[in-house]
Short mmCIF file of C-alpha atoms and ligand atoms in Angstrom, two decimals:
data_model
loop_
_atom_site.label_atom_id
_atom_site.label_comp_id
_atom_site.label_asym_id
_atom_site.label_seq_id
_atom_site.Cartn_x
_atom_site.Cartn_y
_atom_site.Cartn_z
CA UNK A 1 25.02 -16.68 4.20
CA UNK A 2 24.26 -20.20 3.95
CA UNK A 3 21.20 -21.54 0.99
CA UNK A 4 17.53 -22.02 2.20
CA UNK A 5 15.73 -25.01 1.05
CA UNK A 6 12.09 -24.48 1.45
CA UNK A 7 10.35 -27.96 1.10
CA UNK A 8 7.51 -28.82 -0.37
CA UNK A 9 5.52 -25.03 -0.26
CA UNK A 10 3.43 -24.37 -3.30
CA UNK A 11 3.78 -21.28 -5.23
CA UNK A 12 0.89 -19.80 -6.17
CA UNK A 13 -1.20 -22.52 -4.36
CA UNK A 14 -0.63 -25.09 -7.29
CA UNK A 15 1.80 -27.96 -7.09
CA UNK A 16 4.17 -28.45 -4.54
CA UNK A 17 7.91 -27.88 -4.72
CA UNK A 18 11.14 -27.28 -3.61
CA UNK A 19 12.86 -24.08 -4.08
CA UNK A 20 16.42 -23.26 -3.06
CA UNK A 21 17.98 -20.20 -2.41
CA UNK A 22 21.52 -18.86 -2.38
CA UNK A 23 23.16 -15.54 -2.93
CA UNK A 24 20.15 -13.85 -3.08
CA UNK A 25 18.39 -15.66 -5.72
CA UNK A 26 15.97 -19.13 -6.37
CA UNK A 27 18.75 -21.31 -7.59
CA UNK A 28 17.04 -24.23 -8.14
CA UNK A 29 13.33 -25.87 -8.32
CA UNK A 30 11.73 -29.14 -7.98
CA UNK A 31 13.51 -32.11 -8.11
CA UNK A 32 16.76 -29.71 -8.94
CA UNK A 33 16.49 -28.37 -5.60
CA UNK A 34 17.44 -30.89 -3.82
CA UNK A 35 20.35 -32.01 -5.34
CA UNK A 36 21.88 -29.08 -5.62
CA UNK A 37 25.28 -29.32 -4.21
CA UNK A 38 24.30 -26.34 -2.40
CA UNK A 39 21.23 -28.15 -0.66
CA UNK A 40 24.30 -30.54 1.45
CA UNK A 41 24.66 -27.94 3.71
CA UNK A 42 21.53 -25.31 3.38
CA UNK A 43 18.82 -24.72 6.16
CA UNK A 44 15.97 -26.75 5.61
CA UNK A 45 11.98 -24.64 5.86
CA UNK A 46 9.30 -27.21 5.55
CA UNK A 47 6.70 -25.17 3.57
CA UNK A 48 4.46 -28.73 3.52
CA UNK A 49 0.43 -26.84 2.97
CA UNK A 50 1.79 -23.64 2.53
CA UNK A 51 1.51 -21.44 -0.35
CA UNK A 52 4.22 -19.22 -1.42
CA UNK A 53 3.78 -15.81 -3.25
CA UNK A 54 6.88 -13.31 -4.68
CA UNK A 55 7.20 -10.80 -1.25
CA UNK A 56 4.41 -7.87 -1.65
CA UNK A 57 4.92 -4.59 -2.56
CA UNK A 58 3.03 -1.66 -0.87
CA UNK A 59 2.60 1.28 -2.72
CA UNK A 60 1.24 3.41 -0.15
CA UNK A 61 2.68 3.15 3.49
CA UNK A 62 3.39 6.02 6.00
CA UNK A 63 6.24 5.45 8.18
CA UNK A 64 6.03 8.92 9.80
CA UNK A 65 10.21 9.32 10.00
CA UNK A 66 11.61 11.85 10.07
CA UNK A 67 9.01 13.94 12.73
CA UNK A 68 7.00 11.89 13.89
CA UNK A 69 9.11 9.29 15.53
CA UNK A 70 6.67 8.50 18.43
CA UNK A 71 4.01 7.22 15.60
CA UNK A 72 6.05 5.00 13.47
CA UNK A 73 9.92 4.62 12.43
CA UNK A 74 11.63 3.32 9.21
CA UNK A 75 12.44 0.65 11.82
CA UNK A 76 8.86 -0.06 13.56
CA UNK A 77 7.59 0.06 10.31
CA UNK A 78 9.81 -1.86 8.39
CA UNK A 79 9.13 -4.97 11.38
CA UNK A 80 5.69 -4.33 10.71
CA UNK A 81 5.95 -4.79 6.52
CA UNK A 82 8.08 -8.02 7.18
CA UNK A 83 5.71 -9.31 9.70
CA UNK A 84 2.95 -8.81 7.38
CA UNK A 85 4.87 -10.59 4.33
CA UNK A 86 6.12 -7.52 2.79
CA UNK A 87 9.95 -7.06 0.59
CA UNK A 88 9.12 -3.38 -0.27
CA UNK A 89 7.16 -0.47 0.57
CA UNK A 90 6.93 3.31 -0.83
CA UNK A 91 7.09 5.64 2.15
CA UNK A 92 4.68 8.25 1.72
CA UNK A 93 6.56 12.07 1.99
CA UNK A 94 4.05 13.37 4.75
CA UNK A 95 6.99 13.69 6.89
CA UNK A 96 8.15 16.48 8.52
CA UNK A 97 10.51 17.58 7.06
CA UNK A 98 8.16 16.88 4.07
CA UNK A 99 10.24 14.66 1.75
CA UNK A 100 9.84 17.31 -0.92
CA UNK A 101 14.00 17.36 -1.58
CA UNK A 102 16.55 14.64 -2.83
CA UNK A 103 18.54 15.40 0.53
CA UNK A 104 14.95 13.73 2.13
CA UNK A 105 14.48 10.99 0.52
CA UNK A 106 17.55 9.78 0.42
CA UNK A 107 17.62 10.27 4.46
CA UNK A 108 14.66 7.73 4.02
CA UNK A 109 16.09 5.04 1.61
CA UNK A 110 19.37 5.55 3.70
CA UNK A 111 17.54 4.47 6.95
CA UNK A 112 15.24 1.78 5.14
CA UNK A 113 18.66 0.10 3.41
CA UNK A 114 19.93 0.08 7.12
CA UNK A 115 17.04 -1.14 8.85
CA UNK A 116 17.36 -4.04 6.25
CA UNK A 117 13.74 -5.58 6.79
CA UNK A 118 12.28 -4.74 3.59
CA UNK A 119 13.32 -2.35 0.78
CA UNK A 120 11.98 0.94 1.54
CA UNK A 121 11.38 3.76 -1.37
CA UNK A 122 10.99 6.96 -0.46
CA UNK A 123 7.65 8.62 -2.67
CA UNK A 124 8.25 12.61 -3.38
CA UNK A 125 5.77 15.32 -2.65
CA UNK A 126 4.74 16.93 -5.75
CA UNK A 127 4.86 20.62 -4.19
CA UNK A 128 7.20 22.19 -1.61
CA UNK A 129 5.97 21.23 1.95
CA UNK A 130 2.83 19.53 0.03
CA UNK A 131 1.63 22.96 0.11
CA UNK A 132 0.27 22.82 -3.28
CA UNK A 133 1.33 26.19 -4.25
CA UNK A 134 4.53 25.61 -6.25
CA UNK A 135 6.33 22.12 -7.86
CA UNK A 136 9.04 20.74 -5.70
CA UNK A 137 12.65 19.58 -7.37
CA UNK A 138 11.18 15.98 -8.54
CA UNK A 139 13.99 15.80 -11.14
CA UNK A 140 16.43 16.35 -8.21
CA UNK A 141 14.81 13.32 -6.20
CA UNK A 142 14.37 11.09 -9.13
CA UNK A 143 18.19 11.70 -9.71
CA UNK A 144 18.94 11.44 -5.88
CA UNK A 145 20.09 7.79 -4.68
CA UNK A 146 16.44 7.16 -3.56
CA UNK A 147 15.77 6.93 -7.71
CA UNK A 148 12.48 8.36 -6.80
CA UNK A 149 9.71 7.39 -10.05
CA UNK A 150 6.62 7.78 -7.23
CA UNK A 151 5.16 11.60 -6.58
CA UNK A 152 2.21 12.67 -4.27
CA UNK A 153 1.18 15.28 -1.65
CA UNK A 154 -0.77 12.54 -0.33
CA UNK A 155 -3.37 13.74 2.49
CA UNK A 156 -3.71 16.33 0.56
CA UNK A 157 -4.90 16.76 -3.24
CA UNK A 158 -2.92 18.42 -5.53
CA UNK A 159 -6.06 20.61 -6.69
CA UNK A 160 -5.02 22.91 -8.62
CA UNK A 161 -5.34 21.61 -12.51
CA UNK A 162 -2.23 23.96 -13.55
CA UNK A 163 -0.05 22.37 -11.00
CA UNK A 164 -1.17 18.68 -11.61
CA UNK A 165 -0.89 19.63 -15.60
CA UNK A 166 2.72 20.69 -14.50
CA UNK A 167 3.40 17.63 -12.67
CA UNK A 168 2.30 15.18 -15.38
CA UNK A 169 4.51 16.63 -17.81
CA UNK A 170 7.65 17.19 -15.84
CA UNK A 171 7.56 13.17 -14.58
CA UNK A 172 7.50 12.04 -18.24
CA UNK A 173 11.22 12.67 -18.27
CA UNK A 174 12.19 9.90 -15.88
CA UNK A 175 8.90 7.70 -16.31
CA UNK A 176 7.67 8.58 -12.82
CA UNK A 177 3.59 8.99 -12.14
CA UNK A 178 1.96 11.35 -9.79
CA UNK A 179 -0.05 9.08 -7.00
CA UNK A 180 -3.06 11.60 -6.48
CA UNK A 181 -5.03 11.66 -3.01
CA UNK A 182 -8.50 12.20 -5.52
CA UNK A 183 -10.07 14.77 -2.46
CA UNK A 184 -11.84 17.96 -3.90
CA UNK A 185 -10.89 20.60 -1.30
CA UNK A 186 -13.67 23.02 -1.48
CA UNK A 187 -16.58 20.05 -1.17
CA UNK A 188 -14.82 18.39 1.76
CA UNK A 189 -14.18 21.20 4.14
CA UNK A 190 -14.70 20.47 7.72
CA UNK A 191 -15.70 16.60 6.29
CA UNK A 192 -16.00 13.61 8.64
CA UNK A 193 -17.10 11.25 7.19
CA UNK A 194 -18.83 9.87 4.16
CA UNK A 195 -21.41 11.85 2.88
CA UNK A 196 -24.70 9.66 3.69
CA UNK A 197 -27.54 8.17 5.45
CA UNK A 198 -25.08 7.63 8.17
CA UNK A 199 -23.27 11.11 7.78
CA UNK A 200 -27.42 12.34 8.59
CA UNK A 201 -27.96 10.81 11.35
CA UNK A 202 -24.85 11.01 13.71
CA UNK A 203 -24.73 15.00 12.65
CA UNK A 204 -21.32 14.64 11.27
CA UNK A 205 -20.54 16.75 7.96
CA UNK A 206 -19.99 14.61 4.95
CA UNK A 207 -17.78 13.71 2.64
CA UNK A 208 -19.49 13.06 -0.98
CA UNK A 209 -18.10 10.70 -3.46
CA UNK A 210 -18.34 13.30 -5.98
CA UNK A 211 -15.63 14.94 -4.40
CA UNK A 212 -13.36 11.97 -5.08
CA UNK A 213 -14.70 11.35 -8.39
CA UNK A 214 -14.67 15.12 -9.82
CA UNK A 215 -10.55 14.67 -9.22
CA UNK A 216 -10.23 11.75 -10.83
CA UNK A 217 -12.28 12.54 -14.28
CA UNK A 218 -10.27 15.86 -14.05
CA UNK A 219 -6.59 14.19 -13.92
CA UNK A 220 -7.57 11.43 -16.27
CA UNK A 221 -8.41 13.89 -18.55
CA UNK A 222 -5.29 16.20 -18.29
CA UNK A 223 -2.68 12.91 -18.40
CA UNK A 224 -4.26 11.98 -21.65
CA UNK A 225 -3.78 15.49 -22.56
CA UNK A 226 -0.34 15.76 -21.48
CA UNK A 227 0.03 11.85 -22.47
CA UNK A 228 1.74 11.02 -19.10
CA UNK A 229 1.18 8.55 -16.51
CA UNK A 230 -1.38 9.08 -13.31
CA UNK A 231 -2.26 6.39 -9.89
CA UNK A 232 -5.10 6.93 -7.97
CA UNK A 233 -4.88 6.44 -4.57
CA UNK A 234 -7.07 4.94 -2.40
CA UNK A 235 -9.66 4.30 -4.63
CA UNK A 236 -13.13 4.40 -2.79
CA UNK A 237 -16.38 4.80 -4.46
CA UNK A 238 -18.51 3.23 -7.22
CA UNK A 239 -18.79 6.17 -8.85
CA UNK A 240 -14.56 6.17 -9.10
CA UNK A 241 -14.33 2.80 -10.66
CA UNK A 242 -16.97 4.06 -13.43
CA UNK A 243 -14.99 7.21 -13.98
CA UNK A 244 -11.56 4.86 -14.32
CA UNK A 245 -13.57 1.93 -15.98
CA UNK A 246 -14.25 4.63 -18.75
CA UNK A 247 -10.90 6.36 -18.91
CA UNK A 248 -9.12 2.88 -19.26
CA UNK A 249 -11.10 2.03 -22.00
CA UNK A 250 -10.54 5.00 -24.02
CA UNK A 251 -7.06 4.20 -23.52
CA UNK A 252 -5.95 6.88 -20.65
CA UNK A 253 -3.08 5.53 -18.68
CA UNK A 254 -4.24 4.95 -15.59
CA UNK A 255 -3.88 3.08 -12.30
CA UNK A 256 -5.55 2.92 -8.96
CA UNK A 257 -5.20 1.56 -5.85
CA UNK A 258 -7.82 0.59 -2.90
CA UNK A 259 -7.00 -0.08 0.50
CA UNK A 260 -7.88 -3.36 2.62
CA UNK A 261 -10.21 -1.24 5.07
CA UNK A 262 -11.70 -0.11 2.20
CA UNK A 263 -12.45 -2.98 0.96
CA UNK A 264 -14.08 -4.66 4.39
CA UNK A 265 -15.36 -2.07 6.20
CA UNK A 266 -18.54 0.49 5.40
CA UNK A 267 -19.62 3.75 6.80
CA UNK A 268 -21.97 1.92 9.85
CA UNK A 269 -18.85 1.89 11.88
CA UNK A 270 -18.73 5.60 12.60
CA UNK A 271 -21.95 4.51 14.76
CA UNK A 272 -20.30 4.70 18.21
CA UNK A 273 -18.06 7.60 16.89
CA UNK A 274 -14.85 5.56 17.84
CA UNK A 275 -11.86 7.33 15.67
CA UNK A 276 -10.25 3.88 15.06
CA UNK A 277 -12.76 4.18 12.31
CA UNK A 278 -12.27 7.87 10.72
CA UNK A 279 -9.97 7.59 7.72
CA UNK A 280 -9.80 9.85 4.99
CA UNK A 281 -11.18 9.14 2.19
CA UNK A 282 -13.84 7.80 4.92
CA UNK A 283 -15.32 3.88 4.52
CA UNK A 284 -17.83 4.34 2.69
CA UNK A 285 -21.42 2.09 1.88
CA UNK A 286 -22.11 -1.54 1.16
CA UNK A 287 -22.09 -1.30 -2.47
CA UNK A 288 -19.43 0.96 -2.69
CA UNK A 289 -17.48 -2.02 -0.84
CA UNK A 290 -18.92 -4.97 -3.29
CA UNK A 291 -17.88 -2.34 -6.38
CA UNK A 292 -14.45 -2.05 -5.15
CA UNK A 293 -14.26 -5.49 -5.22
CA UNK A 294 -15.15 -6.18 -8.31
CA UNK A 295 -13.57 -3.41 -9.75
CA UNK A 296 -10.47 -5.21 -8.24
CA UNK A 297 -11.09 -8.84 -9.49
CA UNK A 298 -11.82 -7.29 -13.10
CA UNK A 299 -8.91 -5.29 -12.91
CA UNK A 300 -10.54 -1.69 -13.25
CA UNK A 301 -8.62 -1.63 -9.77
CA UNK A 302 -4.74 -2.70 -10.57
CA UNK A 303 -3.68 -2.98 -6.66
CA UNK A 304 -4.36 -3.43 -3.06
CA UNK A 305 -2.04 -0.65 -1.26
CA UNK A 306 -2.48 -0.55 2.95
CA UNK A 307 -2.62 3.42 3.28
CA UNK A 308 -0.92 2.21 6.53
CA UNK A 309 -1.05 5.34 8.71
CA UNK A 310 0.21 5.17 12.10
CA UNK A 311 -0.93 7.47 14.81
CA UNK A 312 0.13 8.33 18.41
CA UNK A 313 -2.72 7.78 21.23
CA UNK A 314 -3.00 11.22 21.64
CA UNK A 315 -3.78 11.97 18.48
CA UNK A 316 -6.01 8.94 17.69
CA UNK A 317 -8.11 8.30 20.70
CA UNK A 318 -9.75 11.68 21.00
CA UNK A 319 -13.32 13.04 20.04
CA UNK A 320 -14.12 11.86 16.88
CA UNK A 321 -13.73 15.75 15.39
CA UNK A 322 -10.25 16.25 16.30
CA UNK A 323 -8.81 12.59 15.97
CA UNK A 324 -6.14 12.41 13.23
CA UNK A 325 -8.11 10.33 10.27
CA UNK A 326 -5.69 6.59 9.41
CA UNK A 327 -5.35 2.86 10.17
CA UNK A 328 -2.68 0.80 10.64
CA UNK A 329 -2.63 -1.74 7.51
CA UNK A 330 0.81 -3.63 7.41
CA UNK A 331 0.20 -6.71 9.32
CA UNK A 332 -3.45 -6.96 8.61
CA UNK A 333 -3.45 -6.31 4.82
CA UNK A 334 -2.78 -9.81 3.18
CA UNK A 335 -5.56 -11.63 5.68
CA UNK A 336 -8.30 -8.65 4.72
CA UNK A 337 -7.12 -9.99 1.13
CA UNK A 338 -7.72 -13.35 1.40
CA UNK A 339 -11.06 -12.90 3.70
CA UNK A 340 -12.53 -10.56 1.24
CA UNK A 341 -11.54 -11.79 -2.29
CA UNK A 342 -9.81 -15.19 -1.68
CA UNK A 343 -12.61 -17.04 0.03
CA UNK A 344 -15.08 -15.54 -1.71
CA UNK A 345 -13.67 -16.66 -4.90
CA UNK A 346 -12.97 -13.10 -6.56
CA UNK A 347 -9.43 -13.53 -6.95
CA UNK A 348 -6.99 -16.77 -6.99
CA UNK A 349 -3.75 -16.93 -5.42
CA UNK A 350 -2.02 -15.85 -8.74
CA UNK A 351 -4.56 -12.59 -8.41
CA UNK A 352 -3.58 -12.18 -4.85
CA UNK A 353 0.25 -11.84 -6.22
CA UNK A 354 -0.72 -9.50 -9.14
CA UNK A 355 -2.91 -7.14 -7.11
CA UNK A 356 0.04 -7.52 -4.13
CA UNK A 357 2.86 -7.90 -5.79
CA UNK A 358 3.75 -7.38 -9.32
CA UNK A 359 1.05 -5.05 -10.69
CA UNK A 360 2.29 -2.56 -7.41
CA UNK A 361 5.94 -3.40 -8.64
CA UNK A 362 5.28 -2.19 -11.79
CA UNK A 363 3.70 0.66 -11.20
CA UNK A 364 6.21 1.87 -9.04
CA UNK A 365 9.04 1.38 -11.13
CA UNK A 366 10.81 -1.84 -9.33
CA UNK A 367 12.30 -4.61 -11.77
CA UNK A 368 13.32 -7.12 -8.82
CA UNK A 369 10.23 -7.12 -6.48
CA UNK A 370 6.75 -8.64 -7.87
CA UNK A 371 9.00 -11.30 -10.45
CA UNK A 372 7.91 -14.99 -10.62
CA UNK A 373 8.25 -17.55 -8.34
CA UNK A 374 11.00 -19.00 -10.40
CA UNK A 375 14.98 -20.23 -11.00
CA UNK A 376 16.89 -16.85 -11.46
CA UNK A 377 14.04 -14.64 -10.16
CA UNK A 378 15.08 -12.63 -6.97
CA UNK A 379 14.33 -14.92 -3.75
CA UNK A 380 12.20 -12.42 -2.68
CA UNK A 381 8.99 -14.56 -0.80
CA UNK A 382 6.57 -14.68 1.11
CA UNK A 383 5.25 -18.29 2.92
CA UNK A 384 1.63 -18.14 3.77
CA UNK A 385 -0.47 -20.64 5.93
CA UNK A 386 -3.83 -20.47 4.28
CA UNK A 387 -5.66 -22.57 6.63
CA UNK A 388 -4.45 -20.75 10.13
CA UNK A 389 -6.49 -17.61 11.12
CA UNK A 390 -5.82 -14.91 14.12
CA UNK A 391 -7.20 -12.67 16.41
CA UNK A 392 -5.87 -9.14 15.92
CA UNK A 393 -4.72 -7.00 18.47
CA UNK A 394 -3.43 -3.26 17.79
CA UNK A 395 -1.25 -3.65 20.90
CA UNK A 396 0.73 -7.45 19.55
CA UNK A 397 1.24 -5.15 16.11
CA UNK A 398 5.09 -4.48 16.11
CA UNK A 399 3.86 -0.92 14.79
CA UNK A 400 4.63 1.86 17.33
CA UNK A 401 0.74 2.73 17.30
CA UNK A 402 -2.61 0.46 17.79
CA UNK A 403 -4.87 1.91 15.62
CA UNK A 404 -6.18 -1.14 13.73
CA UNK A 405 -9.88 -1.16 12.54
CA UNK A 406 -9.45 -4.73 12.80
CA UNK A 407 -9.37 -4.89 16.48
CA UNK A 408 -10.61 -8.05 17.91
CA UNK A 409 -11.49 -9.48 14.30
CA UNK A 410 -10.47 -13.06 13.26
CA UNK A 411 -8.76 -12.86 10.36
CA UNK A 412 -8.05 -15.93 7.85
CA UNK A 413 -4.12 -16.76 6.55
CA UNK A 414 -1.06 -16.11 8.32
CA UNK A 415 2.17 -15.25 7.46
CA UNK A 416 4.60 -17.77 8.21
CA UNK A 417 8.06 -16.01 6.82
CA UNK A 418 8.87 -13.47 4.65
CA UNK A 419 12.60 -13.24 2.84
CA UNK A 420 14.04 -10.91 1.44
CA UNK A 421 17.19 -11.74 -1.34
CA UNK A 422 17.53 -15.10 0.08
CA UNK A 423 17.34 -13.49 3.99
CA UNK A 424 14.26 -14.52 6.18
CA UNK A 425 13.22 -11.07 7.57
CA UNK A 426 10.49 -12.30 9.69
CA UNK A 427 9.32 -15.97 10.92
CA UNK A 428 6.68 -17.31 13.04
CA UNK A 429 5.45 -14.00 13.77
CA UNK A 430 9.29 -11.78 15.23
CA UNK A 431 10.92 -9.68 12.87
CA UNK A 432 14.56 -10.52 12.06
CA UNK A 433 17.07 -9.23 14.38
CA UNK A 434 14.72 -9.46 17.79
ZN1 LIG B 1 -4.29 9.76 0.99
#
């Protein structure tokens, strides 16, 4: 594989440099770069205005393999996560099979590591078939070749406080933390959206933020008990960053998550009941949106994670009651980013890269994704065009579904090429390998 000498980008949106690549790593910087004997015969990127970032890490992606192969595959997906400037995601174990066995997830890493577009780690249910009734082998999985460190029945809530008490301790063995979908069962039956002025008026049952909040006080509760390690997924209320505001302060350790949608989009689109916008947990009001992103630039909210959820037509673009609740979130998530805390001053571009990249990186367990842009770090990047902006359309996405919430939206930044260990895996908008 020959080096890569990316002139003149500027990582982190401060000064300009050169970087060069080779053998999987930044080599060189600056002046350095250049005269590199490995620069004579290296492929030259001109990154002149564009900012570069270490490649993001999603925490929370669906790829729907094995099952559900007419939704999303490790491959569509994968495409997708490189278009949209990603070098790893953690594949949600919603599969069917449910990834709730080491023979699973390592089906999953197997088929990421082949796909070779990003590095794909498989997340293992909590319970066997994420029925919530009895643990699965997580020791098995963390041993398995996926190394799995990330648990969660995610769409569902592990509700039962014995089980999640369970959970907490047994993960403390291998350092892993239990990613909890925060969704009280019993207060969210038959729920539709959020529970509101909105909720009253188009007839639809609601879902209350209490229901997300109760779940999170609970588990940050029982993992200072148990002194273990708990995420919160898909953060999406005021009241939630209150209840984690407090629990970091007294010391609980704790991390959460929200998702781009969530951080855009409020409960007013369920006016015209198109599904596109039912998600679970549902968009929710105006200042729940301007508390998440607060919560985010103060760090009460460690990461942006997509919740990217693929789903097939027929399972999407159906009455409002029976359409399957997700959005697509690969490909849109860094622009949402940048429209929503970038321009508006809330975050810089080093904030974009903690909330993106290395604070996700962490928390999952990875020690060569989210590292510096610098000589000896992992040349794993991402080139941005801050000043460029798109239209978005569900059917350009390379996922094998359309739902995006951002249909017809013009989005700020674009991703101009992604590489992963020194490999560009996607460029001016086609995956590698297309
Ligand atoms: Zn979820």
């Amino acid at each position: 594989m020959t080096a890569v000498l990316i002139r003149g980008a500027a990582p982190y949106g401060e000064e300009p440099l050169d970087l060069l690549l080779s053998g999987g790593v930044i080599v060189a910087t600056g002046a350095a770069a250049s005269t590199d004997p490995l620069a004579a015969d290296a492929e030259i990127v001109d990154g002149a205005g564009l900012v570069v970032l270490p490649g993001l890490v999603d925490l929370h992606t669906h790829l729907r393999e094995p099952g559900r192969e007419d939704a999303e595959t490790v491959a569509s997906g994968s495409a997708a996560a490189a278009l949209g400037g990603y070098t790893a995601v953690f594949a949600m174990p919603n599969t069917d099979p449910t990834a709730d066995t080491a023979g699973v997830v390592e089906q999953v890493f197997r088929l990421g590591r082949d796909v070779g577009l990003v590095d794909v780690f498989p997340i293992g249910a909590v319970t066997v078939g994420r029925k919530g009734e009895r643990l699965a082998e997580l020791a098995a999985m963390a041993t398995s070749a996926a190394r799995v460190r990330v648990f969660s029945d995610d769409g569902d809530c592990v509700s039962d406080a014995l089980l999640m008490r369970r959970a907490l301790e047994y993960v403390k063995a291998f350092d892993g933390v239990i990613a909890q979908h925060a969704q009280e069962p019993r207060l969210t039956q038959g729920a539709q959206m959020h529970e509101g002025e909105v909720s009253a008026r188009l007839g639809l049952t609601g879902w209350p933020a209490v229901a997300e909040e109760a779940i999170i006080a609970r588990d940050c509760l029982l993992t200072d008990h148990v002194g273990s390690r708990l995420h919160v997924c898909h953060l999406s209320t005021a009241g939630s960053v209150e209840v984690v505001a407090a629990a970091k302060k007294r010391g609980t350790i704790v991390t959460a998550e929200v998702t781009p949608h969530h951080l855009l989009l409020t409960d007013e689109r369920a006016v015209g009941y198109d599904p596109v916008f039912k998600v679970n947990p549902p968009l929710r009001t105006a200042a729940d949106v301007a508390a998440l992103r607060q919560a985010l630039a103060d760090g009460v909210i460690d990461i942006v994670a997509t919740d990217h959820a693929p789903h097939a037509s027929q399972d999407k673009e159906t009455e409002w009651d029976n359409a399957s609740p997700g959005m697509l979130g690969l490909q849109t998530a860094l622009s949402v980013v940048i429209a929503t805390m970038l321009q508006p001053g809330l975050l810089d571009w080093r904030g974009v890269a903690r909330v993106m990249s290395e604070a996700p990186a962490r928390i999952g367990g990875l020690t060569d994704h989210g590292r510096p842009v610098a000589v000896g770090e992992p040349a794993n990047l991402v080139l941005i065009d801050p000043t460029a902006s798109w239209t978005v359309s569900g059917d350009a996405l390379a996922s094998l579904s359309s739902n995006t919430p951002f249909e017809g939206m013009e989005l700020p930044g674009r991703v101009v090429a992604t590489y992963l260990r020194g490999r560009c895996t996607a460029a001016a908008g086609v995956p590698a390998g297309s």
